[in-house]
XYZ file of C-alpha atoms in Angstrom:
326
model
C 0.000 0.000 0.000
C 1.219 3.324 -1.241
C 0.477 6.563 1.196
C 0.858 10.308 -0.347
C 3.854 12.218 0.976
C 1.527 15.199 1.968
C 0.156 13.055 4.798
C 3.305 13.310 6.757
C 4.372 16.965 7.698
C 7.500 18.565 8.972
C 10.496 17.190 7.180
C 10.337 15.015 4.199
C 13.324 12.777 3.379
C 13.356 11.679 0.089
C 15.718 9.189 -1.662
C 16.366 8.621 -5.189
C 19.100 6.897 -7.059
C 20.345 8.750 -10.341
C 20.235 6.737 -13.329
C 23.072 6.738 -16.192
C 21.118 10.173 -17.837
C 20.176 11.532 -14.766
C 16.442 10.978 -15.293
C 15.943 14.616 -14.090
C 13.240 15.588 -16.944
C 11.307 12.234 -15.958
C 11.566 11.993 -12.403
C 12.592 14.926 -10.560
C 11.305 17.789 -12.845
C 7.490 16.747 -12.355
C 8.227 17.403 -8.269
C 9.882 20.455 -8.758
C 7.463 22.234 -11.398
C 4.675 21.269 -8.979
C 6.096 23.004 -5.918
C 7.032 26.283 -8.293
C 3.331 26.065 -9.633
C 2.045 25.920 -5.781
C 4.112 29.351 -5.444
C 6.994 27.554 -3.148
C 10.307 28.197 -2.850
C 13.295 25.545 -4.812
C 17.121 25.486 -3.058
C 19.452 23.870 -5.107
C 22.975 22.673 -3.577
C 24.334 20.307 -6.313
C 27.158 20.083 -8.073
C 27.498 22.277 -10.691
C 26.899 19.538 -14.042
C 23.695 18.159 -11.773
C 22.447 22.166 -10.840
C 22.412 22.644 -14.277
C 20.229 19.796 -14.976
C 17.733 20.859 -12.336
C 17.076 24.047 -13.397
C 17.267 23.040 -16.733
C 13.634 20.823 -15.608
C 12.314 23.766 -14.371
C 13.005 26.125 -17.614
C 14.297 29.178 -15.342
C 10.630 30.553 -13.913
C 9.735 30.071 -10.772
C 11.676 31.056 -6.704
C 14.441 29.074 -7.316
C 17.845 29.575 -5.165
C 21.417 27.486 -6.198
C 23.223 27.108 -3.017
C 27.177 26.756 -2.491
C 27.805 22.725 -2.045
C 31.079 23.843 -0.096
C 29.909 23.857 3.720
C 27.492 20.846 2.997
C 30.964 18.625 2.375
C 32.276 19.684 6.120
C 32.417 17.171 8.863
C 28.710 15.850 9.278
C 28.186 17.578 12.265
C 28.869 20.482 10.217
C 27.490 19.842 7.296
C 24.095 18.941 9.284
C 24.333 22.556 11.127
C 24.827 24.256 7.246
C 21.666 22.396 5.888
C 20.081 23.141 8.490
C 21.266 27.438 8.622
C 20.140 26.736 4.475
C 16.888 25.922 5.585
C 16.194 28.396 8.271
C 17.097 31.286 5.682
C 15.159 30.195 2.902
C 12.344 29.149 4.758
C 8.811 30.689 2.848
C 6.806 30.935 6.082
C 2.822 31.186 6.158
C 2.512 27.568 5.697
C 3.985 27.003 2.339
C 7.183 24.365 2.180
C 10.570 24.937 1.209
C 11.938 22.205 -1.598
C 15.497 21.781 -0.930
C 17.331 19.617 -3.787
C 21.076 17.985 -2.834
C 23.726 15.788 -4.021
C 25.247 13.850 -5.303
C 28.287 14.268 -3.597
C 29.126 11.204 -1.215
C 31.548 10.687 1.532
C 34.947 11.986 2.153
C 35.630 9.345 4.641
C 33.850 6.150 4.670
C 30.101 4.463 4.075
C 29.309 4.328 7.711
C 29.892 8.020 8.353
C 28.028 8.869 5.578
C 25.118 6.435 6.150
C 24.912 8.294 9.889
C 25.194 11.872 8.216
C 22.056 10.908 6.124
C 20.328 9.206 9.480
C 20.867 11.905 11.165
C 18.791 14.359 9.142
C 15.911 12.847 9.951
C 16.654 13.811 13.429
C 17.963 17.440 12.645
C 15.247 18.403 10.562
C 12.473 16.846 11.814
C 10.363 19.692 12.593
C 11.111 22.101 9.457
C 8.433 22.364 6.765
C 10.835 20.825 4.085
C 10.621 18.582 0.733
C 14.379 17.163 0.630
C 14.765 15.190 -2.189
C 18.338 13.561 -2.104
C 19.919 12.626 -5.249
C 21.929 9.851 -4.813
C 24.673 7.839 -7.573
C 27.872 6.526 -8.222
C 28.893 9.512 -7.853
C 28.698 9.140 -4.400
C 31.388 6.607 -4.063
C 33.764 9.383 -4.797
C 35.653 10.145 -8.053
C 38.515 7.578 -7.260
C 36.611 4.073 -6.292
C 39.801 2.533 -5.644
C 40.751 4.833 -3.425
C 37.899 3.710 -0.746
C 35.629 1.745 0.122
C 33.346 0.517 -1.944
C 29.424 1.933 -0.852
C 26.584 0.169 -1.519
C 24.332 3.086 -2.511
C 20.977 0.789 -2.831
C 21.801 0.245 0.899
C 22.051 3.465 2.376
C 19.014 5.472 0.430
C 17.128 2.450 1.670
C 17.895 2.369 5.672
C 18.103 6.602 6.100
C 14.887 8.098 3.576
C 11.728 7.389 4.910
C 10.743 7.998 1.332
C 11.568 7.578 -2.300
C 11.382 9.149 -5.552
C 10.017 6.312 -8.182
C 9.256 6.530 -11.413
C 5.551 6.143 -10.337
C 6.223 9.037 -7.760
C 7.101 9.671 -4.097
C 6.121 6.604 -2.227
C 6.976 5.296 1.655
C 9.849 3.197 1.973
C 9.883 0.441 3.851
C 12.957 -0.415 4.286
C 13.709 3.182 6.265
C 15.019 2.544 10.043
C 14.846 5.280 12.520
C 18.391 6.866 13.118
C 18.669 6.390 16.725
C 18.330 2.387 15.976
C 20.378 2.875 12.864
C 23.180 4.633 14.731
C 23.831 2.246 16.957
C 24.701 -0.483 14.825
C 26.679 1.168 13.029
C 28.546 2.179 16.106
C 28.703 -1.005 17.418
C 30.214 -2.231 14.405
C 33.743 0.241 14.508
C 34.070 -1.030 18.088
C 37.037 -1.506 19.400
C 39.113 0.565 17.070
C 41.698 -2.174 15.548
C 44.409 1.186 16.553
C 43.418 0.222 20.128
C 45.453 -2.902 19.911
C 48.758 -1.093 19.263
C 50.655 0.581 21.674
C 49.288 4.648 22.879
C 50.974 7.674 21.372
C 50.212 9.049 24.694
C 48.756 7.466 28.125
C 47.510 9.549 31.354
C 46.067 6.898 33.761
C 43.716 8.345 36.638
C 43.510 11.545 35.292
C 43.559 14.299 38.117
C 45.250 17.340 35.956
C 43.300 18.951 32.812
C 46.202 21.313 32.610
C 48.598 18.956 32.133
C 46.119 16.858 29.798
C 46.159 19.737 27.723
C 50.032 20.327 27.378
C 50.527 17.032 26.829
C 48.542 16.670 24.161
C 49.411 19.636 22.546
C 52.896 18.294 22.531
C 52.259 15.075 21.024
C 49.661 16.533 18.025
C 52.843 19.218 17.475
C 54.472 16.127 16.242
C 51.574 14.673 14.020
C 50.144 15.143 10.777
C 47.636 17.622 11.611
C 48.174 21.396 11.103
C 47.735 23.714 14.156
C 44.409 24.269 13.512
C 43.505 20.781 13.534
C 45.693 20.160 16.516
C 43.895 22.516 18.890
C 40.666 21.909 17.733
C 41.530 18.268 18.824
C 42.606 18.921 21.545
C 39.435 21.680 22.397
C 37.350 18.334 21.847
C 39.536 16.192 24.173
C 39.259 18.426 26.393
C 35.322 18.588 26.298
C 34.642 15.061 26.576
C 37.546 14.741 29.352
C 35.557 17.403 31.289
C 32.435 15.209 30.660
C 33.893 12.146 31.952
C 34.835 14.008 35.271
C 31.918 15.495 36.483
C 29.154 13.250 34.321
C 31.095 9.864 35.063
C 32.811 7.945 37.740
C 36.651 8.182 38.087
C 39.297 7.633 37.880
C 39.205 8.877 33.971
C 41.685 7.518 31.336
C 42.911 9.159 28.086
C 44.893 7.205 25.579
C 46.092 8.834 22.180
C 47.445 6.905 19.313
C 48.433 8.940 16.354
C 49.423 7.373 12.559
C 50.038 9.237 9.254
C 46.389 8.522 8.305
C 44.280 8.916 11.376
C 44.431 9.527 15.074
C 42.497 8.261 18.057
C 41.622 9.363 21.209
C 40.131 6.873 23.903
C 38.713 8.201 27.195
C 37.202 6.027 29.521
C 35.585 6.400 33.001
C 34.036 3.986 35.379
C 30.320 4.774 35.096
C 27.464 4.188 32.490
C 27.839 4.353 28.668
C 25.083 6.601 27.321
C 22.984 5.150 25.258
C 21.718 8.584 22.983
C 23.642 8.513 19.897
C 21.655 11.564 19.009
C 22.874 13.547 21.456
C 25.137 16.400 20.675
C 24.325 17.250 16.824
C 22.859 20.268 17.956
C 23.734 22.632 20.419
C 21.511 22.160 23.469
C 20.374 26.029 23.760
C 21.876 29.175 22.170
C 24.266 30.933 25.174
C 27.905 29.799 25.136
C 28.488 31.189 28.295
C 25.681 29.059 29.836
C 27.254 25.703 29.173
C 26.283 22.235 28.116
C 26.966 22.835 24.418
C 30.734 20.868 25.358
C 29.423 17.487 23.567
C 28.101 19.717 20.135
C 31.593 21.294 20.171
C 33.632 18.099 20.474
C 31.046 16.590 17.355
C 32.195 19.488 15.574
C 35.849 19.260 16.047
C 36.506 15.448 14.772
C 35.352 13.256 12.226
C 33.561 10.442 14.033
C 32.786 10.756 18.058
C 31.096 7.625 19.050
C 29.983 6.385 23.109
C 30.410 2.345 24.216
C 30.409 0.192 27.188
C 34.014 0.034 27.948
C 34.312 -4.063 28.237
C 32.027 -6.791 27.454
C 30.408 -6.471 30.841
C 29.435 -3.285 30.280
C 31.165 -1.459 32.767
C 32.457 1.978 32.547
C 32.018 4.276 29.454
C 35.019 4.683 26.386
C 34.192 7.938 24.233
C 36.347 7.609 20.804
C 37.222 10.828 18.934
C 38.941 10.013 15.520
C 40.532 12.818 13.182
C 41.272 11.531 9.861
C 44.577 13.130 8.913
């Protein structure tokens, strides 16, 4: 059984899979000249061959805006906070829907931080008045499929849009898993980190000094691959989660830092509970700085992957992982 997309309101995740010609004129074009004939707003943030062929569907009438793709290729974290700033500026107001149009782009790092970039938009967005269709292709894989790891794109359109974009039209999908549930697998999956069999960089056992955490790290990362930017914002989201650990957790609190050409890891582990929210933190949790609580949304936004786990199969004690990818 088929349901229309306009019973579901708030955000609208759609998935579709480019063919070989793009299929915009088909497929996508009938959506998009349906919203400009309803009198609502079109953002475009594709590439710039792919842009082309979107507009080129709508035959240049209608409120249509191109976007920069730049900040959407950030850290996801990032990239989730720039879609989201996109949205909140174009937004049409008086209960018309924005129709925001992206990809395809794909991952910079690997599948399973791109499958929980797309997860997590459901979450992010999940109260804006928006019709995101995602277009998804080989394209994604990268430019250089050799260079990575193969993604199975079928997969991941499948298990993060609660819809897709058919030739028949926009119908539910199945297959769609909620993020929180989708998150954690995937999490479970990196864990341990095979780096966490080699020997530390760095080890502070029963951490009493933050100061000293601090110099010692920046130290070590002075050594690495990272440039000084990189370094201190590393060490900013060390530093964060650390902090956590101390007054959230149960001590005594251990950080261990192993650093390679490629990619560097930070471990910290305390003695009490793993939390089990793998949504928290892609959002800051109110808009004062000076108030606190935003330390977990700042740490997200500083590394490439920040992921929570019992610390040992008995589930005792808490390991937060920050990984950079150098």
């Amino acid at each position: 059984m088929t349901h229309s997309i306009e019973e579901h309101q708030g955000y609208r995740h759609v998935g579709h899979v480019l063919g070989v010609d793009l299929d915009m004129t088909t497929v996508v074009g009938p959506v998009l000249r349906r919203a400009v004939a309803a009198g609502e707003p079109v953002v475009v943030a594709c590439p710039e061959a792919v842009a082309a062929a979107v507009l080129a569907t709508l035959e240049g009438v209608g409120d249509v805006y191109v976007a920069p793709t730049d900040p959407l290729d950030d850290r996801p974290p990032a990239a989730l906070a720039a879609i989201a700033e996109l949205v909140d500026a174009r937004a049409p107001g008086a209960g018309r829907r924005l129709h925001l149009v992206t990809g395809p782009g794909g991952p910079h790092t690997d599948p399973a931080v791109w499958m929980q970039t797309e997860a997590l938009l459901n979450h992010v967005l999940a109260e804006r008045p928006v019709d995101h269709i995602c277009l998804l292709g080989p394209l994604d894989a990268g430019p250089d499929r050799s260079a990575g790891p193969v993604v199975d794109v079928d997969a991941v359109v499948h298990a993060t849009h609660p819809w897709l974009l058919t030739e028949v039209g926009t119908v539910r999908n199945p297959a769609y898993r909620l993020p929180a549930e989708l998150l954690r697998e995937v999490q479970r999956a990196a864990v341990p980190d095979p780096l966490e069999e080699t020997e530390p960089t760095l080890a502070m056992v029963d951490l009493e000094d933050m100061r000293a955490l601090r110099r010692a790290l920046t130290r070590v990362l002075a050594d690495s691959s990272l440039s000084e930017d990189a370094a201190q914002d590393f060490v900013l989201a060390i530093d964060e989660v650390t902090a956590n650990a101390s007054e959230h957790g149960i001590p005594p609190v251990d950080v261990r830092l192993w650093c390679t050409p490629e990619r560097l890891l930070c471990a910290v582990t305390d003695r009490g509970a793993a939390f089990d929210d793998p949504l928290v933190g892609y959002g800051p949790a109110h808009g004062d700085m000076a108030v606190g609580g935003m330390g977990l949304w700042l740490a997200r936004r500083s590394v490439d992957s920040l992921t929570a786990a019992p610390a040992d199969d008995s589930g005792d004690g808490c390991t937060v992982r920050l990984v950079v990818n150098a």
